[in-house]
Tab-separated table of C-alpha atoms in Angstrom:
chain	number	residue	atom	x	y	z
A	1	MET	CA	17.893	7.835	-13.679
A	2	LYS	CA	18.533	5.909	-10.460
A	3	THR	CA	16.042	6.320	-7.595
A	4	PRO	CA	17.793	7.861	-4.536
A	5	ALA	CA	17.632	6.154	-1.196
A	6	LEU	CA	14.640	7.119	1.243
A	7	LEU	CA	15.057	7.369	5.013
A	8	ILE	CA	12.035	6.750	7.184
A	9	ARG	CA	12.049	7.646	10.917
A	10	ALA	CA	9.472	5.593	12.930
A	11	ASP	CA	9.207	3.711	16.118
A	12	ALA	CA	6.984	1.030	17.649
A	13	SER	CA	6.390	-0.076	21.320
A	14	VAL	CA	3.783	-1.219	23.787
A	15	GLN	CA	2.925	2.446	24.590
A	16	ILE	CA	2.634	3.693	20.929
A	17	GLY	CA	1.658	0.521	19.160
A	18	THR	CA	3.071	-0.876	16.056
A	19	GLY	CA	0.908	0.867	13.483
A	20	HIS	CA	3.423	3.698	12.619
A	21	ALA	CA	6.336	1.237	11.820
A	22	MET	CA	3.989	-1.190	9.998
A	23	ARG	CA	2.644	1.373	7.591
A	24	MET	CA	6.030	2.674	6.932
A	25	ILE	CA	6.954	-0.842	5.705
A	26	ALA	CA	4.309	-0.250	3.068
A	27	LEU	CA	5.910	3.001	2.025
A	28	ALA	CA	9.319	1.453	1.919
A	29	GLN	CA	7.994	-1.406	-0.281
A	30	ALA	CA	6.415	1.194	-2.623
A	31	TRP	CA	9.755	2.921	-2.788
A	32	GLN	CA	11.456	-0.317	-3.601
A	33	ARG	CA	8.978	-0.956	-6.458
A	34	ARG	CA	10.331	2.128	-7.971
A	35	GLY	CA	13.905	0.773	-7.783
A	36	GLY	CA	15.061	2.616	-4.694
A	37	GLN	CA	16.591	1.438	-1.352
A	38	ALA	CA	14.530	2.119	1.741
A	39	HIS	CA	16.105	2.750	5.218
A	40	LEU	CA	14.329	2.808	8.644
A	41	LEU	CA	15.778	4.656	11.669
A	42	SER	CA	14.148	3.707	14.896
A	43	ALA	CA	14.543	4.392	18.569
A	44	GLU	CA	12.608	1.190	19.526
A	45	LEU	CA	11.102	-1.732	17.763
A	46	PRO	CA	9.724	-4.942	19.147
A	47	PRO	CA	11.749	-7.942	17.862
A	48	ALA	CA	8.913	-9.245	15.725
A	49	VAL	CA	8.536	-5.833	13.945
A	50	ALA	CA	12.277	-5.578	13.376
A	51	ASP	CA	12.166	-8.987	11.846
A	52	ARG	CA	9.459	-7.850	9.502
A	53	VAL	CA	11.564	-4.857	8.511
A	54	ILE	CA	14.660	-6.882	7.815
A	55	ALA	CA	12.585	-9.577	5.910
A	56	ALA	CA	11.336	-6.797	3.691
A	57	SER	CA	14.961	-5.753	2.710
A	58	ILE	CA	14.589	-2.469	4.406
A	59	ARG	CA	17.901	-1.400	6.023
A	60	LEU	CA	17.630	-0.887	9.724
A	61	HIS	CA	19.357	1.853	11.745
A	62	ALA	CA	19.190	2.323	15.480
A	63	LEU	CA	18.923	5.650	17.514
A	64	ASP	CA	21.222	5.816	20.457
A	65	ASP	CA	19.563	4.534	23.633
A	66	ALA	CA	20.915	7.723	25.358
A	67	LEU	CA	19.055	10.033	23.054
A	68	THR	CA	15.496	11.302	23.714
A	69	VAL	CA	12.937	10.683	20.884
A	70	GLY	CA	12.332	13.921	19.015
A	71	ASP	CA	15.157	15.966	20.634
A	72	THR	CA	18.211	17.624	19.090
A	73	GLY	CA	20.110	14.350	19.259
A	74	ASP	CA	17.395	12.642	17.383
A	75	GLN	CA	17.449	15.348	14.777
A	76	ASP	CA	21.295	15.204	14.398
A	77	ARG	CA	21.127	11.399	13.973
A	78	THR	CA	18.349	11.585	11.459
A	79	VAL	CA	20.245	14.157	9.389
A	80	GLU	CA	23.469	12.168	9.663
A	81	VAL	CA	21.913	8.946	8.452
A	82	ALA	CA	20.041	10.591	5.652
A	83	GLN	CA	23.200	12.262	4.386
A	84	ARG	CA	25.315	9.158	4.622
A	85	ILE	CA	22.930	7.073	2.616
A	86	GLY	CA	22.343	9.872	-0.007
A	87	ALA	CA	18.677	10.474	0.781
A	88	GLN	CA	16.956	13.503	-0.552
A	89	TRP	CA	13.720	12.898	1.388
A	90	VAL	CA	13.154	11.983	5.055
A	91	VAL	CA	9.786	10.671	6.028
A	92	VAL	CA	8.849	10.657	9.719
A	93	ASP	CA	5.853	8.986	11.246
A	94	GLY	CA	4.903	9.758	14.903
A	95	TYR	CA	3.559	12.517	17.161
A	96	HIS	CA	6.862	13.646	18.605
A	97	PHE	CA	8.382	15.278	15.655
A	98	SER	CA	7.997	18.930	16.573
A	99	ARG	CA	8.178	21.936	14.371
A	100	ASP	CA	11.843	22.462	15.635
A	101	PHE	CA	12.624	18.851	14.585
A	102	GLN	CA	11.061	19.527	11.151
A	103	THR	CA	12.969	22.843	10.703
A	104	ALA	CA	16.270	21.273	11.745
A	105	VAL	CA	15.995	18.485	9.148
A	106	ARG	CA	15.055	20.913	6.318
A	107	ASN	CA	17.845	23.318	7.301
A	108	ASP	CA	20.311	20.516	6.292
A	109	ALA	CA	19.126	20.697	2.567
A	110	LEU	CA	16.912	17.704	3.163
A	111	ARG	CA	13.228	17.525	2.149
A	112	LEU	CA	10.846	16.226	4.885
A	113	ALA	CA	7.424	14.506	4.761
A	114	VAL	CA	5.453	13.979	7.944
A	115	VAL	CA	2.940	11.160	8.219
A	116	THR	CA	0.322	11.809	10.914
A	117	ASP	CA	-3.176	10.972	12.009
A	118	PHE	CA	-4.132	14.514	13.155
A	119	ASP	CA	-3.116	18.268	12.837
A	120	TYR	CA	-0.842	18.268	15.958
A	121	CYS	CA	1.579	20.989	14.770
A	122	GLN	CA	0.693	24.689	14.492
A	123	PRO	CA	2.235	25.612	12.123
A	124	TRP	CA	4.102	22.755	10.352
A	125	SER	CA	7.450	23.258	8.866
A	126	CYS	CA	7.809	20.452	6.247
A	127	ASP	CA	7.656	19.852	2.620
A	128	MET	CA	4.719	17.269	2.652
A	129	ILE	CA	2.017	16.361	5.040
A	130	ILE	CA	0.474	12.880	4.733
A	131	ASN	CA	-2.705	11.780	6.665
A	132	GLN	CA	-4.361	8.765	5.245
A	133	ASN	CA	-7.485	9.211	7.292
A	134	PRO	CA	-11.005	10.259	6.045
A	135	HIS	CA	-11.181	13.136	8.423
A	136	ALA	CA	-7.873	14.655	7.232
A	137	LYS	CA	-9.525	16.901	4.571
A	138	ALA	CA	-11.425	18.724	7.341
A	139	GLU	CA	-8.305	19.824	9.049
A	140	THR	CA	-6.243	22.963	8.282
A	141	TYR	CA	-2.552	21.810	8.261
A	142	ALA	CA	-1.180	25.292	8.146
A	143	CYS	CA	2.469	25.271	7.123
A	144	ASP	CA	5.263	27.888	6.818
A	145	VAL	CA	6.719	26.031	3.939
A	146	GLU	CA	5.123	27.807	0.953
A	147	ASP	CA	4.836	24.909	-1.486
A	148	CYS	CA	4.024	22.167	1.065
A	149	GLN	CA	2.134	19.344	-0.438
A	150	ARG	CA	-0.739	17.933	1.461
A	151	LEU	CA	-1.757	14.222	0.720
A	152	LEU	CA	-4.923	13.936	2.693
A	153	GLY	CA	-7.577	11.118	2.771
A	154	THR	CA	-7.996	7.467	2.054
A	155	ARG	CA	-6.598	7.665	-1.405
A	156	TYR	CA	-3.295	7.558	0.397
A	157	VAL	CA	-3.869	4.558	2.627
A	158	LEU	CA	-0.725	2.648	3.111
A	159	LEU	CA	-1.063	-1.205	2.552
A	160	ARG	CA	1.864	-3.421	2.547
A	161	ARG	CA	2.865	-5.761	-0.238
A	162	GLU	CA	1.107	-8.887	1.123
A	163	PHE	CA	-2.302	-7.198	0.786
A	164	LEU	CA	-1.960	-6.077	-2.819
A	165	SER	CA	-2.655	-9.412	-4.516
A	166	HIS	CA	-5.184	-10.787	-1.956
A	167	CYS	CA	-8.584	-10.849	-3.625
A	168	GLU	CA	-7.899	-13.995	-5.802
A	169	ALA	CA	-7.708	-16.017	-2.649
A	170	GLN	CA	-10.666	-18.244	-2.195
A	171	HIS	CA	-13.138	-17.607	0.692
A	172	SER	CA	-15.273	-20.582	1.809
A	173	PRO	CA	-18.786	-19.379	2.638
A	174	SER	CA	-20.253	-22.849	3.497
A	175	PRO	CA	-23.557	-22.397	5.460
A	176	ASP	CA	-22.865	-25.569	7.362
A	177	ARG	CA	-19.821	-24.314	9.301
A	178	PRO	CA	-19.790	-21.963	12.299
A	179	ARG	CA	-19.413	-18.248	11.590
A	180	ARG	CA	-15.893	-16.980	11.734
A	181	VAL	CA	-14.850	-13.747	13.463
A	182	LEU	CA	-11.336	-12.300	13.309
A	183	MET	CA	-10.333	-10.084	16.371
A	184	THR	CA	-7.346	-7.717	15.923
A	185	LEU	CA	-6.755	-4.827	18.161
A	186	GLY	CA	-3.261	-3.890	17.239
A	187	GLY	CA	0.190	-5.038	18.412
A	188	SER	CA	0.014	-4.039	22.052
A	189	ASP	CA	-3.471	-3.355	23.448
A	190	ALA	CA	-2.152	-2.124	26.798
A	191	ALA	CA	-5.625	-1.861	28.347
A	192	ASN	CA	-6.697	-5.365	27.377
A	193	THR	CA	-9.656	-4.381	25.409
A	194	THR	CA	-9.303	-7.731	23.637
A	195	GLY	CA	-10.252	-9.348	26.966
A	196	ALA	CA	-13.175	-7.243	27.450
A	197	ILE	CA	-14.637	-8.080	24.071
A	198	LEU	CA	-14.098	-11.810	24.666
A	199	THR	CA	-15.936	-11.448	27.859
A	200	ALA	CA	-18.812	-9.585	26.012
A	201	LEU	CA	-18.916	-12.278	23.245
A	202	ASP	CA	-19.445	-14.911	25.929
A	203	GLN	CA	-22.619	-12.964	27.064
A	204	CYS	CA	-23.976	-12.774	23.507
A	205	ARG	CA	-26.942	-15.034	22.667
A	206	THR	CA	-25.603	-16.663	19.508
A	207	ASP	CA	-24.510	-19.984	18.226
A	208	PRO	CA	-20.931	-20.924	19.029
A	209	MET	CA	-18.522	-19.107	16.706
A	210	GLU	CA	-14.981	-19.760	15.503
A	211	ILE	CA	-12.916	-16.826	16.763
A	212	ARG	CA	-9.294	-16.072	15.899
A	213	VAL	CA	-7.722	-13.551	18.146
A	214	LEU	CA	-4.577	-11.886	16.963
A	215	ILE	CA	-2.202	-10.451	19.463
A	216	GLY	CA	1.173	-8.902	18.983
A	217	SER	CA	4.371	-9.945	20.638
A	218	ALA	CA	4.228	-6.630	22.740
A	219	ASN	CA	0.797	-7.550	24.173
A	220	PRO	CA	1.344	-8.149	27.944
A	221	HIS	CA	-1.940	-9.970	28.518
A	222	GLN	CA	-1.283	-13.229	26.645
A	223	SER	CA	-1.610	-15.651	29.646
A	224	LEU	CA	-4.900	-14.064	30.762
A	225	LEU	CA	-6.329	-14.271	27.220
A	226	GLN	CA	-5.276	-17.896	27.000
A	227	LYS	CA	-7.400	-18.632	30.137
A	228	GLN	CA	-10.466	-16.790	28.665
A	229	ALA	CA	-10.144	-18.752	25.490
A	230	ALA	CA	-10.090	-22.111	27.267
A	231	SER	CA	-13.302	-21.304	29.175
A	232	SER	CA	-15.307	-19.690	26.374
A	233	PRO	CA	-18.373	-21.418	24.741
A	234	HIS	CA	-16.824	-20.254	21.367
A	235	SER	CA	-13.921	-21.992	19.660
A	236	ILE	CA	-11.211	-19.448	20.249
A	237	GLU	CA	-7.675	-19.549	18.773
A	238	LEU	CA	-5.081	-17.134	19.838
A	239	LEU	CA	-2.363	-16.392	17.253
A	240	VAL	CA	0.711	-14.391	18.228
A	241	SER	CA	2.681	-12.120	15.855
A	242	VAL	CA	0.892	-13.263	12.746
A	243	ASN	CA	2.679	-12.317	9.548
A	244	ASP	CA	0.222	-13.396	6.834
A	245	MET	CA	-2.739	-11.039	7.537
A	246	PRO	CA	-4.310	-11.457	4.168
A	247	ALA	CA	-4.793	-15.185	5.006
A	248	GLN	CA	-6.574	-14.190	8.153
A	249	TYR	CA	-9.026	-11.864	6.275
A	250	THR	CA	-9.548	-14.507	3.712
A	251	TRP	CA	-10.537	-16.961	6.446
A	252	ALA	CA	-12.912	-14.530	8.225
A	253	ASP	CA	-16.689	-13.732	7.686
A	254	ALA	CA	-16.263	-10.548	9.840
A	255	VAL	CA	-13.858	-8.627	11.862
A	256	ILE	CA	-13.664	-6.872	15.247
A	257	THR	CA	-10.965	-4.324	15.132
A	258	ALA	CA	-9.360	-1.295	16.671
A	259	GLY	CA	-10.045	2.114	14.887
A	260	GLY	CA	-6.510	2.352	13.642
A	261	SER	CA	-4.614	1.480	10.453
A	262	SER	CA	-6.006	-2.070	10.300
A	263	CYS	CA	-9.326	-0.716	9.255
A	264	TRP	CA	-8.052	-0.055	5.761
A	265	GLU	CA	-7.000	-3.698	5.493
A	266	TRP	CA	-10.481	-5.148	6.177
A	267	MET	CA	-11.970	-2.540	4.042
A	268	TYR	CA	-9.694	-3.692	1.279
A	269	PHE	CA	-11.137	-7.141	1.708
A	270	GLY	CA	-14.757	-6.027	1.850
A	271	LEU	CA	-15.478	-7.461	5.263
A	272	ASP	CA	-18.287	-6.579	7.601
A	273	ALA	CA	-16.709	-4.964	10.857
A	274	ALA	CA	-17.290	-3.796	14.308
A	275	VAL	CA	-14.857	-1.200	15.586
A	276	VAL	CA	-13.596	-0.106	19.057
A	277	VAL	CA	-11.432	2.730	20.280
A	278	ILE	CA	-8.358	1.714	22.208
A	279	ALA	CA	-6.379	4.903	21.772
A	280	ASP	CA	-7.425	8.597	21.569
A	281	ASN	CA	-6.041	9.081	18.059
A	282	GLN	CA	-8.371	6.330	16.814
A	283	GLN	CA	-11.531	8.242	17.665
A	284	PRO	CA	-11.751	10.248	14.424
A	285	ILE	CA	-11.480	7.127	12.283
A	286	TYR	CA	-14.083	5.403	14.522
A	287	ASP	CA	-16.565	8.318	14.197
A	288	GLU	CA	-16.086	8.548	10.417
A	289	LEU	CA	-16.686	4.818	9.795
A	290	VAL	CA	-19.628	4.577	12.014
A	291	GLN	CA	-21.261	7.769	10.640
A	292	ALA	CA	-20.744	6.589	7.164
A	293	ASN	CA	-22.275	3.146	7.990
A	294	MET	CA	-18.997	1.429	7.110
A	295	ALA	CA	-18.787	-0.354	10.421
A	296	ILE	CA	-20.674	-0.865	13.638
A	297	GLY	CA	-19.209	1.186	16.649
A	298	LEU	CA	-18.727	-0.773	19.945
A	299	GLY	CA	-17.338	1.999	22.075
A	300	GLY	CA	-13.953	1.571	23.593
A	301	THR	CA	-11.513	1.705	26.388
A	302	HIS	CA	-12.862	4.823	28.168
A	303	ILE	CA	-16.593	4.030	27.954
A	304	GLY	CA	-16.575	0.231	27.815
A	305	VAL	CA	-17.738	-2.271	25.202
A	306	ASP	CA	-21.309	-1.828	24.050
A	307	VAL	CA	-22.686	-5.427	24.402
A	308	SER	CA	-25.987	-4.665	22.753
A	309	ARG	CA	-24.305	-3.461	19.662
A	310	LEU	CA	-21.923	-6.479	19.719
A	311	GLN	CA	-24.979	-8.722	20.037
A	312	THR	CA	-26.553	-7.021	16.877
A	313	PHE	CA	-23.206	-7.437	14.973
A	314	VAL	CA	-22.647	-11.163	15.618
A	315	GLN	CA	-26.272	-12.063	14.977
A	316	ASN	CA	-26.058	-10.288	11.512
A	317	ILE	CA	-22.836	-11.962	10.328
A	318	HIS	CA	-23.474	-13.637	7.041
A	319	ARG	CA	-20.978	-16.187	5.571
A	320	GLU	CA	-21.654	-14.774	2.039
A	321	SER	CA	-21.268	-11.110	2.932
A	322	ARG	CA	-17.760	-10.522	1.491
A	323	GLN	CA	-17.779	-7.735	-1.113
A	324	PRO	CA	-14.202	-7.038	-2.323
A	325	ASP	CA	-15.177	-3.852	-4.304
A	326	ARG	CA	-17.366	-2.469	-1.587
A	327	PHE	CA	-14.929	-0.015	-0.248
A	328	ARG	CA	-12.765	0.552	-3.304
A	329	GLN	CA	-13.676	4.318	-3.408
A	330	TRP	CA	-12.022	4.495	0.027
A	331	VAL	CA	-9.179	2.036	-0.195
A	332	ASP	CA	-7.915	0.832	-3.673
A	333	GLY	CA	-4.466	-0.499	-2.630
A	334	TYR	CA	-2.348	2.281	-4.375
A	335	GLY	CA	-1.916	4.723	-1.561
A	336	ALA	CA	1.639	3.893	-0.828
A	337	ASP	CA	2.446	4.171	-4.607
A	338	ARG	CA	0.787	7.597	-4.768
A	339	ILE	CA	2.947	8.781	-1.896
A	340	ALA	CA	6.131	7.333	-3.240
A	341	ALA	CA	5.369	9.007	-6.541
A	342	ALA	CA	4.887	12.364	-4.874
A	343	LEU	CA	8.387	11.977	-3.294
A	344	ASP	CA	9.866	11.285	-6.707
A	345	SER	CA	8.652	12.014	-10.205
A	346	GLY	CA	4.914	12.140	-9.678
A	347	VAL	CA	4.335	9.118	-11.973
A	348	TRP	CA	3.281	5.672	-10.618
A	349	LEU	CA	1.874	2.450	-11.951
A	350	ARG	CA	-1.208	0.435	-11.402
A	351	ALA	CA	-2.277	-2.948	-12.733
A	352	ALA	CA	-4.478	-2.746	-15.835
A	353	THR	CA	-8.137	-4.042	-15.295
A	354	GLN	CA	-11.014	-4.951	-17.533
A	355	ARG	CA	-12.225	-1.285	-17.249
A	356	ASP	CA	-9.166	-0.225	-19.205
A	357	CYS	CA	-10.159	-2.118	-22.351
A	358	GLN	CA	-11.468	0.871	-24.337
A	359	MET	CA	-8.533	3.008	-23.297
A	360	TYR	CA	-5.982	0.450	-24.414
A	361	PHE	CA	-7.884	0.108	-27.772
A	362	ASP	CA	-7.775	3.886	-28.233
A	363	TRP	CA	-4.046	3.919	-27.367
A	364	ALA	CA	-3.231	0.936	-29.602
A	365	ASN	CA	-4.910	2.627	-32.657
A	366	ASP	CA	-3.277	5.996	-32.176
A	367	PRO	CA	-1.758	6.720	-35.661
A	368	LEU	CA	1.902	7.215	-34.044
A	369	VAL	CA	1.593	3.957	-32.203
A	370	ARG	CA	0.463	1.975	-35.299
A	371	GLN	CA	3.247	3.593	-37.267
A	372	HIS	CA	5.866	2.277	-34.991
A	373	ALA	CA	4.326	-1.095	-34.328
A	374	LEU	CA	5.679	-4.203	-35.940
A	375	GLN	CA	2.133	-4.753	-37.375
A	376	THR	CA	0.949	-1.407	-38.693
A	377	ASP	CA	-2.667	-2.294	-39.584
A	378	GLU	CA	-5.494	-0.823	-37.460
A	379	ILE	CA	-6.794	-3.289	-34.919
A	380	PRO	CA	-10.475	-4.225	-35.031
A	381	TRP	CA	-12.448	-3.746	-31.789
A	382	SER	CA	-13.362	-7.489	-31.608
A	383	ASP	CA	-9.816	-8.686	-32.071
A	384	HIS	CA	-8.692	-6.234	-29.382
A	385	VAL	CA	-11.261	-7.290	-26.803
A	386	GLU	CA	-10.177	-10.944	-27.253
A	387	TRP	CA	-6.555	-10.074	-26.899
A	388	PHE	CA	-6.982	-7.773	-23.948
A	389	HIS	CA	-9.044	-10.174	-21.875
A	390	GLY	CA	-6.542	-12.853	-22.736
A	391	GLN	CA	-3.562	-10.698	-21.585
A	392	LEU	CA	-5.205	-10.020	-18.214
A	393	ALA	CA	-6.066	-13.738	-17.765
A	394	SER	CA	-2.539	-14.945	-18.414
A	395	ASP	CA	0.078	-15.669	-15.776
A	396	GLN	CA	2.757	-14.892	-18.505
A	397	ARG	CA	1.605	-11.275	-18.983
A	398	ARG	CA	1.873	-8.180	-16.880
A	399	LEU	CA	0.075	-5.080	-17.879
A	400	PHE	CA	0.594	-1.689	-16.047
A	401	VAL	CA	-1.055	1.733	-16.582
A	402	ALA	CA	1.099	4.765	-15.991
A	403	MET	CA	-0.535	7.376	-13.777
A	404	ARG	CA	0.390	11.060	-13.253
A	405	ALA	CA	-1.745	12.022	-10.285
A	406	GLU	CA	-5.054	10.297	-11.197
A	407	GLN	CA	-4.618	10.724	-14.921
A	408	PRO	CA	-3.595	7.670	-17.167
A	409	VAL	CA	-0.597	8.820	-19.307
A	410	GLY	CA	0.681	5.578	-20.806
A	411	GLN	CA	0.971	1.801	-20.571
A	412	ILE	CA	3.812	-0.786	-20.270
A	413	ARG	CA	3.338	-4.527	-20.741
A	414	PHE	CA	5.578	-7.534	-20.249
A	415	SER	CA	5.110	-10.861	-22.091
A	416	GLN	CA	7.005	-13.903	-20.943
A	417	THR	CA	8.769	-15.673	-23.854
A	418	PRO	CA	9.559	-19.454	-23.858
A	419	ASP	CA	13.006	-19.036	-22.321
A	420	GLY	CA	11.631	-17.050	-19.415
A	421	THR	CA	12.724	-13.557	-20.761
A	422	TRP	CA	10.096	-10.720	-20.548
A	423	LEU	CA	9.414	-8.895	-23.819
A	424	ILE	CA	8.704	-5.153	-23.198
A	425	ALA	CA	6.169	-3.035	-25.088
A	426	TYR	CA	4.999	0.400	-24.084
A	427	SER	CA	3.326	3.499	-25.457
A	428	ILE	CA	2.666	7.030	-24.279
A	429	ALA	CA	-0.830	8.693	-24.381
A	430	ASP	CA	-0.882	11.456	-27.011
A	431	GLN	CA	-1.349	14.284	-24.456
A	432	ALA	CA	1.607	13.128	-22.450
A	433	ARG	CA	4.336	12.935	-25.131
A	434	ASP	CA	7.411	15.024	-25.534
A	435	CYS	CA	8.042	15.306	-21.763
A	436	GLY	CA	10.461	12.463	-21.195
A	437	LEU	CA	7.879	10.050	-19.945
A	438	GLY	CA	9.254	7.132	-21.995
A	439	ASP	CA	12.392	6.872	-19.754
A	440	GLU	CA	10.266	7.070	-16.596
A	441	LEU	CA	7.753	4.489	-17.771
A	442	LEU	CA	10.581	2.124	-18.619
A	443	ARG	CA	12.335	2.740	-15.227
A	444	LEU	CA	9.176	2.150	-13.307
A	445	GLY	CA	7.986	-0.855	-15.109
A	446	ILE	CA	11.300	-2.661	-15.024
A	447	ALA	CA	11.715	-1.787	-11.324
A	448	ALA	CA	8.377	-3.161	-10.567
A	449	MET	CA	9.090	-6.405	-12.462
A	450	GLN	CA	12.504	-6.742	-10.648
A	451	PHE	CA	10.806	-6.168	-7.300
A	452	ALA	CA	8.612	-9.201	-8.153
A	453	GLY	CA	11.816	-11.252	-8.745
A	454	GLU	CA	12.093	-11.048	-12.635
A	455	GLN	CA	15.597	-10.136	-14.010
A	456	ARG	CA	15.726	-10.808	-17.779
A	457	PHE	CA	14.155	-8.431	-20.431
A	458	VAL	CA	14.280	-7.980	-24.111
A	459	ALA	CA	12.694	-5.246	-26.375
A	460	THR	CA	12.169	-5.049	-30.209
A	461	VAL	CA	12.271	-1.480	-31.578
A	462	LYS	CA	11.754	-0.403	-35.237
A	463	HIS	CA	14.587	1.589	-36.708
A	464	THR	CA	12.116	4.426	-37.321
A	465	ASN	CA	11.046	4.634	-33.774
A	466	THR	CA	14.010	6.829	-32.792
A	467	ALA	CA	12.390	8.004	-29.467
A	468	SER	CA	12.091	4.546	-28.098
A	469	ALA	CA	15.439	3.600	-29.347
A	470	LYS	CA	17.046	6.471	-27.411
A	471	CYS	CA	15.143	5.390	-24.281
A	472	PHE	CA	16.635	1.919	-24.423
A	473	ASP	CA	20.043	3.237	-25.569
A	474	ARG	CA	20.077	5.251	-22.248
A	475	LEU	CA	19.456	2.018	-20.328
A	476	GLY	CA	22.832	0.723	-21.598
A	477	TRP	CA	21.509	-2.646	-22.712
A	478	CYS	CA	23.147	-4.957	-25.258
A	479	LYS	CA	21.875	-3.730	-28.673
A	480	THR	CA	21.678	-5.956	-31.769
A	481	MET	CA	20.835	-4.471	-35.219
A	482	CYS	CA	18.350	-6.571	-37.325
A	483	GLU	CA	16.962	-5.806	-40.726
A	484	GLU	CA	14.300	-3.331	-39.728
A	485	THR	CA	14.588	-3.393	-35.991
A	486	TYR	CA	16.936	-3.172	-32.910
A	487	GLU	CA	16.827	-5.816	-30.316
A	488	TYR	CA	17.798	-4.798	-26.771
A	489	ARG	CA	18.527	-7.211	-23.926
A	490	ASN	CA	19.573	-6.380	-20.358
A	491	GLN	CA	21.638	-9.572	-20.104
């Protein structure tokens, strides 16, 4: 089954920042990993953000300049684009999509998901409410749609593609170099909190540090920040419109950041952090992180930067403090995939890890799996452990676990052959059989590989394995009959 198109409605500007649009890129990429086409409808995007959207192969549509964001014209344009591209779901991210807007979209036979940071609509009128923040579970989210889904909390954190393969990058914790601090306060920072923190850092009693300050193209204070950097006792580098954020987090020993969506990025990297508030909607995230001792709170725009806390933070930066698994219970990198699955079949894929070794062993020795395997003998544990660890370590292997909600329901793996083709093998967990999961597992696995740039696939299926043969038959691949097997190739 082909994945339908997805329409996302989100904006970015100096006033509202870039976070809404940037996290929607993450959702669009998760949709693409499922084999679907993603579209973004925007009233306003800074050129750098628009470039990111286009570079991600997301199709961009513009709202007419004469229309007011969130009004009936916006509603009509959203519905028109959704129907034209064949979307079943519309996802909106922003605080101006009122209950009337939601009802209007749903009245045109479209399903609507709203991404928000707080419970601003009483009641809601949508099919799904998504809030990736830790405080979300404490909010009501009353909705007049009876079966509205609520995806709440950090299990749904949206991280873009570039973050998902980050941790293998090497961090250099040499004790001889200066401590490295990364500052990133969002794409606009209209009140210039960045400048206030640089001033406070100059007042701190500490050895000179290396500081990278990331500012967006929408930041109106670039020239002032450049003057501050030139006169600072620290070595300060200003970087504008940085695209490779994982490289910045890999470089850093610690981070000073706004209490917005970027918090989930440094948490994914396991960095020590100090957090400030530069917009009212960031206060709940700030409070939650500080109260949970996940970060040091520095105050913010309305109350000023707490220099004493900043002093404590910089004095306690350690070059060896990176802990990649430190925040995994909060942010594991699969939030966008969980959301995309909820908009689709409910099934999503994650990469297999060492912790899956026992589960793969149990699945591999399931009697039905052994019956349909090319080698039918039961697999000894020692052989399995050696094989499994070798599979995870190889660049020529890809192992995925299929998840329904948080329950593993199967696996699909790809092994690269000498001619560059990827050999497919998959199995379904016993409790998940007889519900059409084979077709879905193949669809998602192949789509994920194609999203990574791979195009050639082959599968070998025993004649007796009629269920798998039917799954591959439905793909329409070229089929060759051998003595005891069928060979399927997509090209």
